[in-house]
Tab-separated table of C-alpha atoms in Angstrom:
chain	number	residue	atom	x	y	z
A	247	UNK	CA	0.000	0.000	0.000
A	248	UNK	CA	1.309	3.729	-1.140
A	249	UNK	CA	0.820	5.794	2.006
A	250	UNK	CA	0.272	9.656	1.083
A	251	UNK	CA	0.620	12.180	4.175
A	252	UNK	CA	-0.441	15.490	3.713
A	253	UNK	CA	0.050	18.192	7.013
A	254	UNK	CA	-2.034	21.146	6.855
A	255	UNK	CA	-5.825	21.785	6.083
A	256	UNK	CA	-5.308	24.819	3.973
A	257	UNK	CA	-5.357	25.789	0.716
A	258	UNK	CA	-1.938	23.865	-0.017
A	259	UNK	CA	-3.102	20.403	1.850
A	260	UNK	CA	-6.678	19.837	1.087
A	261	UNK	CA	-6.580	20.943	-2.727
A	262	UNK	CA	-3.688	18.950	-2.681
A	263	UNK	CA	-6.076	15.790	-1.658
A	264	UNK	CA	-8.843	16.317	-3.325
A	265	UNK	CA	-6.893	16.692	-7.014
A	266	UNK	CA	-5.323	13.874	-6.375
A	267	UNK	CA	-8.778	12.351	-6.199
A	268	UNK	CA	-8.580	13.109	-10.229
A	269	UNK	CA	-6.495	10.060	-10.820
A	270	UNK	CA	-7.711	6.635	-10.833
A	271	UNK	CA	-4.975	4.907	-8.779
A	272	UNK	CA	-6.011	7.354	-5.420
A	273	UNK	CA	-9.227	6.012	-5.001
A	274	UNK	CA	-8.195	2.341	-4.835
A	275	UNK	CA	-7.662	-0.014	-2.195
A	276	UNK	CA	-3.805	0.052	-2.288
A	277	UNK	CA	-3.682	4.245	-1.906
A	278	UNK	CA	-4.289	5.522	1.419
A	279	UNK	CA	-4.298	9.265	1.639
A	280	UNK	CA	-4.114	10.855	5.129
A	281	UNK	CA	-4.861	14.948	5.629
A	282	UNK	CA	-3.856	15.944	8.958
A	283	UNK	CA	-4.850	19.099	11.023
A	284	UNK	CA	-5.308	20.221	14.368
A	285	UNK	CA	-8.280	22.438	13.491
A	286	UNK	CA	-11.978	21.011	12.523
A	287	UNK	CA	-13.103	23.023	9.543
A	288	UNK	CA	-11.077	24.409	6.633
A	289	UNK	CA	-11.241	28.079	6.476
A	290	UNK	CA	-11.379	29.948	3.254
A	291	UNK	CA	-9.353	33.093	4.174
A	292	UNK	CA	-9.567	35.635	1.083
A	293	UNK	CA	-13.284	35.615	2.534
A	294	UNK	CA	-12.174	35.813	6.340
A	295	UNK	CA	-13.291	39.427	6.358
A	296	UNK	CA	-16.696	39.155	5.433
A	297	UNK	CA	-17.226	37.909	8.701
A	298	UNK	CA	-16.330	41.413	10.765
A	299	UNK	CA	-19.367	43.265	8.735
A	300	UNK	CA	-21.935	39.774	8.194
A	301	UNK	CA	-21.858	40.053	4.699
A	302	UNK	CA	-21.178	36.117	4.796
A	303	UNK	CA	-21.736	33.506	7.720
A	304	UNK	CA	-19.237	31.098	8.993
A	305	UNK	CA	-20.219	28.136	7.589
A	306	UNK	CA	-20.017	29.589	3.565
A	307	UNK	CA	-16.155	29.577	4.225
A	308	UNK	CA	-15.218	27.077	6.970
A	309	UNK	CA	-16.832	24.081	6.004
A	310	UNK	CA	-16.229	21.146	8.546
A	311	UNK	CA	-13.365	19.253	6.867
A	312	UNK	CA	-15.365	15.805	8.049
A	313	UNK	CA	-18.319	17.250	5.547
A	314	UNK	CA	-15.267	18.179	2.393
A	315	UNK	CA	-13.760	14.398	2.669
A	316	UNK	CA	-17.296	12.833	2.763
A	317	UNK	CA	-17.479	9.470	0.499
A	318	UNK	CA	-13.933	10.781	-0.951
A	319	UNK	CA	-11.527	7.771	0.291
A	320	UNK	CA	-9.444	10.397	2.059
A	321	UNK	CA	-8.686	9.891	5.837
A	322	UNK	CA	-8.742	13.193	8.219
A	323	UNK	CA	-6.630	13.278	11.492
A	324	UNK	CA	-7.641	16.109	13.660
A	325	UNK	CA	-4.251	16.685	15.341
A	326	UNK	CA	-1.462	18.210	16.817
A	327	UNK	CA	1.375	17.605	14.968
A	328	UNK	CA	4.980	17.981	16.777
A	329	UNK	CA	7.433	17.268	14.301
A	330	UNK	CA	8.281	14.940	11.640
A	331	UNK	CA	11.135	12.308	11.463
A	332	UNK	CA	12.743	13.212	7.700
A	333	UNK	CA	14.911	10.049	7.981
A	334	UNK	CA	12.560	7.775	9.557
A	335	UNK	CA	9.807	9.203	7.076
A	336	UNK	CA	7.585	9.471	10.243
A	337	UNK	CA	5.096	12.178	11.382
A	338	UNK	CA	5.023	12.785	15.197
A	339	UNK	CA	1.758	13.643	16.869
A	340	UNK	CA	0.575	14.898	20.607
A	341	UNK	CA	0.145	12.179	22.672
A	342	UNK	CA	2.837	9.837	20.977
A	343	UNK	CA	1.263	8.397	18.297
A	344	UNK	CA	3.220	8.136	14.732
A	345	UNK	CA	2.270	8.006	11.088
A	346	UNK	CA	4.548	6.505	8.793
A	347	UNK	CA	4.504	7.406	5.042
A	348	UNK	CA	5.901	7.173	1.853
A	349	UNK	CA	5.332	10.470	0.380
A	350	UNK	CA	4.771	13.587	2.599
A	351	UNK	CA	3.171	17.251	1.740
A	352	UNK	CA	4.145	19.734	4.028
A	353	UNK	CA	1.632	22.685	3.680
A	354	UNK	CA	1.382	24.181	7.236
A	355	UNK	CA	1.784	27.612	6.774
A	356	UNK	CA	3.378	29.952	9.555
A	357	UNK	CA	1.904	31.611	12.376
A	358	UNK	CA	1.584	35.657	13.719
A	359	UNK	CA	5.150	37.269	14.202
A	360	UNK	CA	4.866	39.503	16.731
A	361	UNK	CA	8.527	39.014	18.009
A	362	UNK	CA	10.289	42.297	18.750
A	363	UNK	CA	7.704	44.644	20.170
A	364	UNK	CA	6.146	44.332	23.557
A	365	UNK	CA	3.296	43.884	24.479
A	366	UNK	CA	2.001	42.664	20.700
A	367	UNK	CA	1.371	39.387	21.711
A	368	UNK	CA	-0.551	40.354	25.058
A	369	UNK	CA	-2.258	42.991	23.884
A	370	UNK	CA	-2.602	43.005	19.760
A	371	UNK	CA	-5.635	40.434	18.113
A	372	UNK	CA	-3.892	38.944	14.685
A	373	UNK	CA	-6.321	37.999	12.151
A	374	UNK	CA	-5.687	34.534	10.849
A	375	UNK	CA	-8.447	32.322	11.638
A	376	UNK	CA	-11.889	31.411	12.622
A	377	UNK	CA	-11.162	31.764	15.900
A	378	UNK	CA	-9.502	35.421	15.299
A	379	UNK	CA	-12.788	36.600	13.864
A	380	UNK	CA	-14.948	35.350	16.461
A	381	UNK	CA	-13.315	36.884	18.832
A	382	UNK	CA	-12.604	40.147	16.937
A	383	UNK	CA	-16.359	39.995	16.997
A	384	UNK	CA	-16.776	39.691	19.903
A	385	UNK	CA	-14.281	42.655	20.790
A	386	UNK	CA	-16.458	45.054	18.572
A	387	UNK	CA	-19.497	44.716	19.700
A	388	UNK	CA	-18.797	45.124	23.203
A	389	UNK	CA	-17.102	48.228	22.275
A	390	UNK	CA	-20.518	49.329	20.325
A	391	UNK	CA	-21.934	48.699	23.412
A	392	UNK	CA	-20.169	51.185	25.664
A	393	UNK	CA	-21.127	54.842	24.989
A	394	UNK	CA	-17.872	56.060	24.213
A	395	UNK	CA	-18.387	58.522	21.000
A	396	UNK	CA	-14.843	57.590	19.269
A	397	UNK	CA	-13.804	53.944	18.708
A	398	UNK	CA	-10.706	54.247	18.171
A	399	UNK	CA	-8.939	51.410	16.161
A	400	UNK	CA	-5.294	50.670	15.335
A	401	UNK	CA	-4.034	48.238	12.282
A	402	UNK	CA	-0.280	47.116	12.119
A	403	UNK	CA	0.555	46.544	8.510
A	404	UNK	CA	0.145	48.083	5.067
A	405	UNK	CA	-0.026	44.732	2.817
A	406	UNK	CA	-3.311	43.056	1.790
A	407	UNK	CA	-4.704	41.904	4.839
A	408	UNK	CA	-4.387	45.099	6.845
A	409	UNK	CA	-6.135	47.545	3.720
A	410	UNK	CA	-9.326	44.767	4.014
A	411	UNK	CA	-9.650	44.662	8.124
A	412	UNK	CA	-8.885	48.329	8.059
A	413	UNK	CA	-11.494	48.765	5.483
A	414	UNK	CA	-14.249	46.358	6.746
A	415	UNK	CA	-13.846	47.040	10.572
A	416	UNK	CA	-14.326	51.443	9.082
A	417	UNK	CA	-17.808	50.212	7.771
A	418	UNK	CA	-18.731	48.462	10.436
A	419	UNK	CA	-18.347	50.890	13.031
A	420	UNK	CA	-19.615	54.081	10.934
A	421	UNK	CA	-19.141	57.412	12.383
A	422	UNK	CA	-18.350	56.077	15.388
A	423	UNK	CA	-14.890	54.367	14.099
A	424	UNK	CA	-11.304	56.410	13.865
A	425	UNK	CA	-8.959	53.831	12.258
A	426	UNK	CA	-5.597	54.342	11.981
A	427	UNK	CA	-3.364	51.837	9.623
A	428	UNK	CA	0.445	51.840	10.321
A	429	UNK	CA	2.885	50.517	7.670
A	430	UNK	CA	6.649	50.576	8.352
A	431	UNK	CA	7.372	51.233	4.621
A	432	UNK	CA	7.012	54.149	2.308
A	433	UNK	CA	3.860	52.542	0.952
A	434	UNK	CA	0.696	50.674	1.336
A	435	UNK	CA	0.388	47.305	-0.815
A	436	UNK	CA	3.605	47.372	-2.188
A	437	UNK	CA	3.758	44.261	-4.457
A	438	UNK	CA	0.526	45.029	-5.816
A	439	UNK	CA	-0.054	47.199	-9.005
A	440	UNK	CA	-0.573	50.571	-8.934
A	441	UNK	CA	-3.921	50.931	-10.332
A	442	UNK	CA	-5.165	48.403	-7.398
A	443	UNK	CA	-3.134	50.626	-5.026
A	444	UNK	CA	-4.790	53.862	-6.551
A	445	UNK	CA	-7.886	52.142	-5.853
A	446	UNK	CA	-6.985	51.129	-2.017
A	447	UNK	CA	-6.237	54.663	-1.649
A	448	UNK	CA	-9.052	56.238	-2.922
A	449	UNK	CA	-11.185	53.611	-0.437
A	450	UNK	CA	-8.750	54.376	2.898
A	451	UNK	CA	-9.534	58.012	2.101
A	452	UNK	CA	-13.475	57.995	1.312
A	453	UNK	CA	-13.656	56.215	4.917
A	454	UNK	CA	-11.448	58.374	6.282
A	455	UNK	CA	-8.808	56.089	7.588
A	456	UNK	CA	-5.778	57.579	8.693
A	457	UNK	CA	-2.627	56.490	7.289
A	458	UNK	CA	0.800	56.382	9.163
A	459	UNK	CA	3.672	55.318	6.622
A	460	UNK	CA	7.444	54.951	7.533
A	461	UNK	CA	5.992	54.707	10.679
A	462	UNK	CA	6.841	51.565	12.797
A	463	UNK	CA	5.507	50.155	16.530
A	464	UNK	CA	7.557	50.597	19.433
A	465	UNK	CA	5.355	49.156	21.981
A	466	UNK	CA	1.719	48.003	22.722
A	467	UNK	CA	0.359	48.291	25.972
A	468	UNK	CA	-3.450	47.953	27.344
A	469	UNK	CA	-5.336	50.844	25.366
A	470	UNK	CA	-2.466	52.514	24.218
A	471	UNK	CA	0.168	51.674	21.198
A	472	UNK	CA	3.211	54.090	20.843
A	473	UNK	CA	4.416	54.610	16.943
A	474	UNK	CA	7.861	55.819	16.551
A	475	UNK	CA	9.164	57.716	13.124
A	476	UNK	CA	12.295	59.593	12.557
A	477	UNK	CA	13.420	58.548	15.687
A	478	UNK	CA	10.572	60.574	17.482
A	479	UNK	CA	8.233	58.459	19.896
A	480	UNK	CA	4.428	58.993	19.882
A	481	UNK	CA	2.185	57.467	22.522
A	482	UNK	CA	-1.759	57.111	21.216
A	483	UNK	CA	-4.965	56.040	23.188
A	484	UNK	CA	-6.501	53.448	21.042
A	485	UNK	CA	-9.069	50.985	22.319
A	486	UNK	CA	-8.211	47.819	19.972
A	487	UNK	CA	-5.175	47.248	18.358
A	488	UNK	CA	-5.400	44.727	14.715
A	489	UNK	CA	-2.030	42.852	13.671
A	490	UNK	CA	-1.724	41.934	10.420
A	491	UNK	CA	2.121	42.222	10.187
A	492	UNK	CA	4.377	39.202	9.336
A	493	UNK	CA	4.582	35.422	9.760
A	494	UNK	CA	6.969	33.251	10.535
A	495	UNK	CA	7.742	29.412	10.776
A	496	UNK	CA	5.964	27.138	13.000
A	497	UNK	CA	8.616	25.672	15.604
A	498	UNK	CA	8.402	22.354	14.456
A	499	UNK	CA	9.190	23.386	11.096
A	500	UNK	CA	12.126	25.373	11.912
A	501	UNK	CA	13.993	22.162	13.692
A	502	UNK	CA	13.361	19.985	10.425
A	503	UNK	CA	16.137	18.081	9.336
A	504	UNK	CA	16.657	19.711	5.740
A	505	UNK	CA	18.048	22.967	4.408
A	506	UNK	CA	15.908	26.354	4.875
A	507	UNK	CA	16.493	29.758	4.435
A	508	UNK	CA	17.380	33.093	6.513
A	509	UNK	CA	13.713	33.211	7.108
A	510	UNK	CA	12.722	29.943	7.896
A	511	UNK	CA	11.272	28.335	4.792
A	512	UNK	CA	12.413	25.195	3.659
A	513	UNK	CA	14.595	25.369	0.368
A	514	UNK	CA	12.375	22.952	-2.118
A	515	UNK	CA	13.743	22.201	-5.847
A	516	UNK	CA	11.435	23.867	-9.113
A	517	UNK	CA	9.105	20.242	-8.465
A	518	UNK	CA	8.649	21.427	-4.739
A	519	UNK	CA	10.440	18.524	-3.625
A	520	UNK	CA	12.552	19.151	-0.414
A	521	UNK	CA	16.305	19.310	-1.908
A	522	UNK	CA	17.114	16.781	0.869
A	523	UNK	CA	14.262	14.233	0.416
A	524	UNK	CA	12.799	13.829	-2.804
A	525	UNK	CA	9.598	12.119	-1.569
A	526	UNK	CA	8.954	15.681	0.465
A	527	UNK	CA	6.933	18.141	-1.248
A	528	UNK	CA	6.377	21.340	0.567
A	529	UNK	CA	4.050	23.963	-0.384
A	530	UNK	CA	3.060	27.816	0.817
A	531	UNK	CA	4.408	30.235	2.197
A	532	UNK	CA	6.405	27.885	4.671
A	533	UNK	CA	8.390	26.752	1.138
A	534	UNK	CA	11.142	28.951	-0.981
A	535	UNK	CA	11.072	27.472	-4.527
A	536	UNK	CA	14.758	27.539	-5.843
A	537	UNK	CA	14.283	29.842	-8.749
A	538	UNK	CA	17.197	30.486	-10.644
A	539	UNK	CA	18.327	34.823	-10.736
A	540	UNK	CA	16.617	34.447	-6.771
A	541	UNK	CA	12.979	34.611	-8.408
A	542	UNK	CA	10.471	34.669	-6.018
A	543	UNK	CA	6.800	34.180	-5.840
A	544	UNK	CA	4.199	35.662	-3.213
A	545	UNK	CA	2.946	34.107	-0.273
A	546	UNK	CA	-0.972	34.334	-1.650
A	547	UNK	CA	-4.075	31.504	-1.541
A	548	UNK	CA	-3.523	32.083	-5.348
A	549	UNK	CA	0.185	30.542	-5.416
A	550	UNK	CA	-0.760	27.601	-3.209
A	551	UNK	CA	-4.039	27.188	-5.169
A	552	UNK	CA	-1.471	26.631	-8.239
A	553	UNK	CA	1.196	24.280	-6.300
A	554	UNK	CA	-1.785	21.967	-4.924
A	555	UNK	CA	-2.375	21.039	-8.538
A	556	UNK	CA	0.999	20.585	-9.285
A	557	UNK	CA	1.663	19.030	-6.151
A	558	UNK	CA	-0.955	16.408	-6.988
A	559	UNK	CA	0.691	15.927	-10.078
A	560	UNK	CA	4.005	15.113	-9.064
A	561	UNK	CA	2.531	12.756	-6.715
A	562	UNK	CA	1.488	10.791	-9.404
A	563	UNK	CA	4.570	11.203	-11.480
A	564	UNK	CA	6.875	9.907	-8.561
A	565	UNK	CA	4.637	6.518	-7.775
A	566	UNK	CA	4.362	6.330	-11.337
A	567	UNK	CA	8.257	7.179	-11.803
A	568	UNK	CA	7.970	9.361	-14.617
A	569	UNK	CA	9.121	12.723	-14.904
A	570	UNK	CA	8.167	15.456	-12.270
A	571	UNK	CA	6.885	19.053	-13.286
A	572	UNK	CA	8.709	21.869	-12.598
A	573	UNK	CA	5.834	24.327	-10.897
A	574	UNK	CA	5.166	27.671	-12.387
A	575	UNK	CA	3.440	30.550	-11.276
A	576	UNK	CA	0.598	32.360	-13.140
A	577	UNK	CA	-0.689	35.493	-11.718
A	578	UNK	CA	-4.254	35.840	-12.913
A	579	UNK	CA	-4.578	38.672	-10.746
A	580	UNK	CA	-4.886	40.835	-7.825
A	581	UNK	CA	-8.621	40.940	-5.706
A	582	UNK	CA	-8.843	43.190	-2.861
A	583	UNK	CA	-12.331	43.520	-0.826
A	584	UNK	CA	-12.299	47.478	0.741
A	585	UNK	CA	-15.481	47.774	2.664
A	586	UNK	CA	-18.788	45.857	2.557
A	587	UNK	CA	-19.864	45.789	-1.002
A	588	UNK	CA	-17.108	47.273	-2.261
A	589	UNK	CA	-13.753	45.682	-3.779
A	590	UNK	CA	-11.009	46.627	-5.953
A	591	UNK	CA	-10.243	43.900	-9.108
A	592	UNK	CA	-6.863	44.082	-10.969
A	593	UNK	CA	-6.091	41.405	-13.776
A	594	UNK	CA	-4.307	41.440	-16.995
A	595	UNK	CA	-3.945	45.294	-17.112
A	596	UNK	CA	-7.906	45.917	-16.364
A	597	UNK	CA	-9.046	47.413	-13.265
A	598	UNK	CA	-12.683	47.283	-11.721
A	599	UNK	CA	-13.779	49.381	-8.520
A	600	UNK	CA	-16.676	48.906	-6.522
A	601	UNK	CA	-19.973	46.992	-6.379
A	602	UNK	CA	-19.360	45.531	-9.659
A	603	UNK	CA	-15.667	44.363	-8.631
A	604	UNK	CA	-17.243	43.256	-5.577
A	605	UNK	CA	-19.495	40.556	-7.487
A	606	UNK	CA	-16.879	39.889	-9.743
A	607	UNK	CA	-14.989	39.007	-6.606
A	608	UNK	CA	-17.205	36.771	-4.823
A	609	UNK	CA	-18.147	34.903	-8.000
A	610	UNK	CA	-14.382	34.172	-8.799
A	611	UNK	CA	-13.819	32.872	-5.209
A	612	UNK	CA	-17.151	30.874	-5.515
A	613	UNK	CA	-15.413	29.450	-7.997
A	614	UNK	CA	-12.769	28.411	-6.028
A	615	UNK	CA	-14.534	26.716	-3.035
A	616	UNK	CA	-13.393	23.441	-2.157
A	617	UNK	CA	-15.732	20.773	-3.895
A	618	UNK	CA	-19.061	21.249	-5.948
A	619	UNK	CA	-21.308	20.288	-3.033
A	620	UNK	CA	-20.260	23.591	-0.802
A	621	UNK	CA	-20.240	25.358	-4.129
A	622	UNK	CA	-23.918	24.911	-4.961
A	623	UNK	CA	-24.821	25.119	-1.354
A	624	UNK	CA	-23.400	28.495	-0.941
A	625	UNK	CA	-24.778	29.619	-4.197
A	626	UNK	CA	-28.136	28.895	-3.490
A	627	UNK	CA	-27.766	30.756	0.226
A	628	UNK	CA	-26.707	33.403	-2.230
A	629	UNK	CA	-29.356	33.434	-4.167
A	630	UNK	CA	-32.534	33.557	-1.387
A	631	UNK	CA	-30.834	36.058	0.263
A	632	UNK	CA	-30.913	38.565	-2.772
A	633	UNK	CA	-34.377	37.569	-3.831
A	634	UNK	CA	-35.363	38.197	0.129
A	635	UNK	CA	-33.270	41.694	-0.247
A	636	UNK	CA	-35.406	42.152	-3.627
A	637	UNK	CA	-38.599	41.516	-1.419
A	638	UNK	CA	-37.756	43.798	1.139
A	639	UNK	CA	-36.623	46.259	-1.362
A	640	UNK	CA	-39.862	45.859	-3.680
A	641	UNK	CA	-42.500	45.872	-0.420
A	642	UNK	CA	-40.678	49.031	1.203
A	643	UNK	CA	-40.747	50.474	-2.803
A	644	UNK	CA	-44.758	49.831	-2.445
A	645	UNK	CA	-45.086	51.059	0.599
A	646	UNK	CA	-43.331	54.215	0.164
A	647	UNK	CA	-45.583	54.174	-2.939
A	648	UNK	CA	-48.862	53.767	-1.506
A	649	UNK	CA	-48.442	56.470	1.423
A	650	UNK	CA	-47.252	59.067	-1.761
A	651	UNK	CA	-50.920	58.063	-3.405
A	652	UNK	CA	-52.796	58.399	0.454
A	653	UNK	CA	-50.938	62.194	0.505
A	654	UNK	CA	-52.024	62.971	-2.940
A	655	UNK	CA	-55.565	62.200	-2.218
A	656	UNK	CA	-55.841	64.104	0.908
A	657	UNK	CA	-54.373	66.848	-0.051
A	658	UNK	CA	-56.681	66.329	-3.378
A	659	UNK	CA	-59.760	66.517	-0.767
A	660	UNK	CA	-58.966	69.455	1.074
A	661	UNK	CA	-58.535	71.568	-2.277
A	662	UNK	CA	-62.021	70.377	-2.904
A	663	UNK	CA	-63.346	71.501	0.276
């Protein structure tokens, strides 16, 4: 029996399962395919932030990973997983059990970096996971609860992630909110083109959202976060503080027996095999692909969207011994969401703003949910939710409609009398 371990629910490790579902050989007897994660459901994250405003509900994009693997000959481990024996090709799990394999996808990810400035991991909420929302959530509305007149609400980090929390959490809190969004560099969204930048800009601005640029974080303490630039320190009252700035290796990862970077990633080959075990494939942003001229590629759902398939394919290629494919990257694009029903769209030189970018948006990542079943099922939630919104929209239309007639004939009365 071919025993295939794959570690780490995300994009990477379960598209990485289920296209390998594509090929007959998986599905038999003699394949045994193992995804293993600590966590229960998978989480889409380029949706994450449609949770702060309840423009989507939990379940559209963290589907139960027990529902995804239904009836698809894939075994799920919900674990801990504490390290992995290279040599022994064994994976080591809390509470001492072992899995052996034969092939092994490493797709983990990293975690929050927050190392260097106290008080960020006591006192800042990073934005990761299901769990981060929920409790993000929660933090908001007790602070809509209070009657203080300012909010006032600090985001660490210019890139992607920060623009969209600093954007949704602005709508969300109205009038009421004063966000500030601190990037260390001399821009916002910096490997992103400049017409989606242009657009980010135009959407920080029309909310209002303060922007602090060569501006890093000294220290974070309870309700206050103190910025430093040109050397000058500058203590602010804030009443949340959002970190969206960095990752870095999980600790396991960093004591694997195999070459990595300054940075923690472990140095794969153009086939994302490890360069020290060829059965090893690791994908994400917890992998640097060894480009020739030190290409790089981003750390983006899009990129391990790509490797899963390739991933999958290599699989295949190595049981089957034939040759590997060397992965390459295809941008298709650049989606940002910047408020609720509002998004920026940047692909192949054309740029869309708005509501229309905004269902251009959801329908692409639609698209990209994990298996047809959650597809449809989120479609049609879709779909009676707008034709209730229509309802509402037509009935208040009618009503507004029929009060204008009442008025008309009143007043039609009293010029008669």
């Amino acid at each position: 029996m071919t025993k295939i371990c794959i570690l780490g629910g995300g994009f990477g490790g379960l598209y990485t399962a289920l296209y390998l579902r594509r090929f007959p050989w998986a599905k038999s007897p003699d394949c045994q395919i193992t995804l293993v994660e600590q966590k229960e459901r998978f989480l889409f994250t380029p949706l994450l932030y449609e949770l702060v405003t309840g423009e989507l509900k939990p379940w559209e994009i963290a589907p139960s990973f027990d529902k995804l693997l239904a009836k698809k000959n894939i075994q799920f481990c919900q674990a801990t997983i504490e390290g992995v024996d290279l040599k022994a090709r064994q994976v080591k799990l809390l509470g001492g059990e072992r899995l052996s394999y034969d092939y092994l996808v490493l797709a983990v990810g990293g975690k929050t970096h927050t190392d260097g400035v106290p008080g960020a991991a006591q006192y800042a909420l990073p934005f990761r996971t299901l769990a981060d929302a929920r409790y993000l959530d929660e933090r908001l509305r007790s602070l809509e609860a209070t009657d203080l007149p300012q909010i006032r609400v600090a985001t660490i980090g210019g890139g992607a992630s920060g623009v969209e929390l600093a954007c949704k959490v602005a709508d969300r809190l109205g009038k009421r909110g004063h966000i500030l969004l601190v990037e260390r560099g001399a821009q916002i969204l910096k490997p992103f083109p400049s017409g989606l930048r242009r657009g980010a800009y135009r959407a920080l601005q029309a909310r209002q959202i303060q922007v602090e640029l060569r501006t890093g974080v000294d220290a974070i303490a309870p309700n206050q976060i103190t910025l430093v630039r040109d050397n000058r320190f500058t203590p602010l009252a804030v009443d949340l503080v959002l970190w969206t700035a960095g990752t870095k290796s999980i600790d396991w990862v960093s004591h694997l027996d195999c070459q990595q970077n300054d940075r923690g990633q472990l140095l794969t080959l153009p086939t994302l095999q490890l360069v020290d075990y060829p059965e090893v494939l690791a994908l994400g942003d917890m992998a640097e692909i060894q480009y020739p001229k030190a290409q790089r590629i981003p750390a983006t759902a899009q990129v391990a969207y790509q490797q899963a398939d390739c991933a999958a394919h290599n699989l295949k290629a190595l049981i089957k011994r034939r040759p590997l494919r060397h992965f390459r990257y295809l941008h298709l694009g650049d989606m940002l969401t910047l408020g609720v029903n509002a998004a920026v769209v940047s692909s192949f030189g054309i740029n869309i703003e708005g509501r229309l970018a905004s269902i251009t948006r959801q329908l692409v990542y639609l698209q990209r949910l994990p298996t047809l079943r959650h597809r449809l099922q989120v479609l049609w939630h879709w779909i009676v939710s707008g034709c209730k919104n229509l309802l509402l929209l037509s009935n208040g239309f009618s009503s507004h409609r029929q009060k204008s007639v009442n008025y008309s004939q009143g007043v039609k009365k009293l010029s008669q009398k």
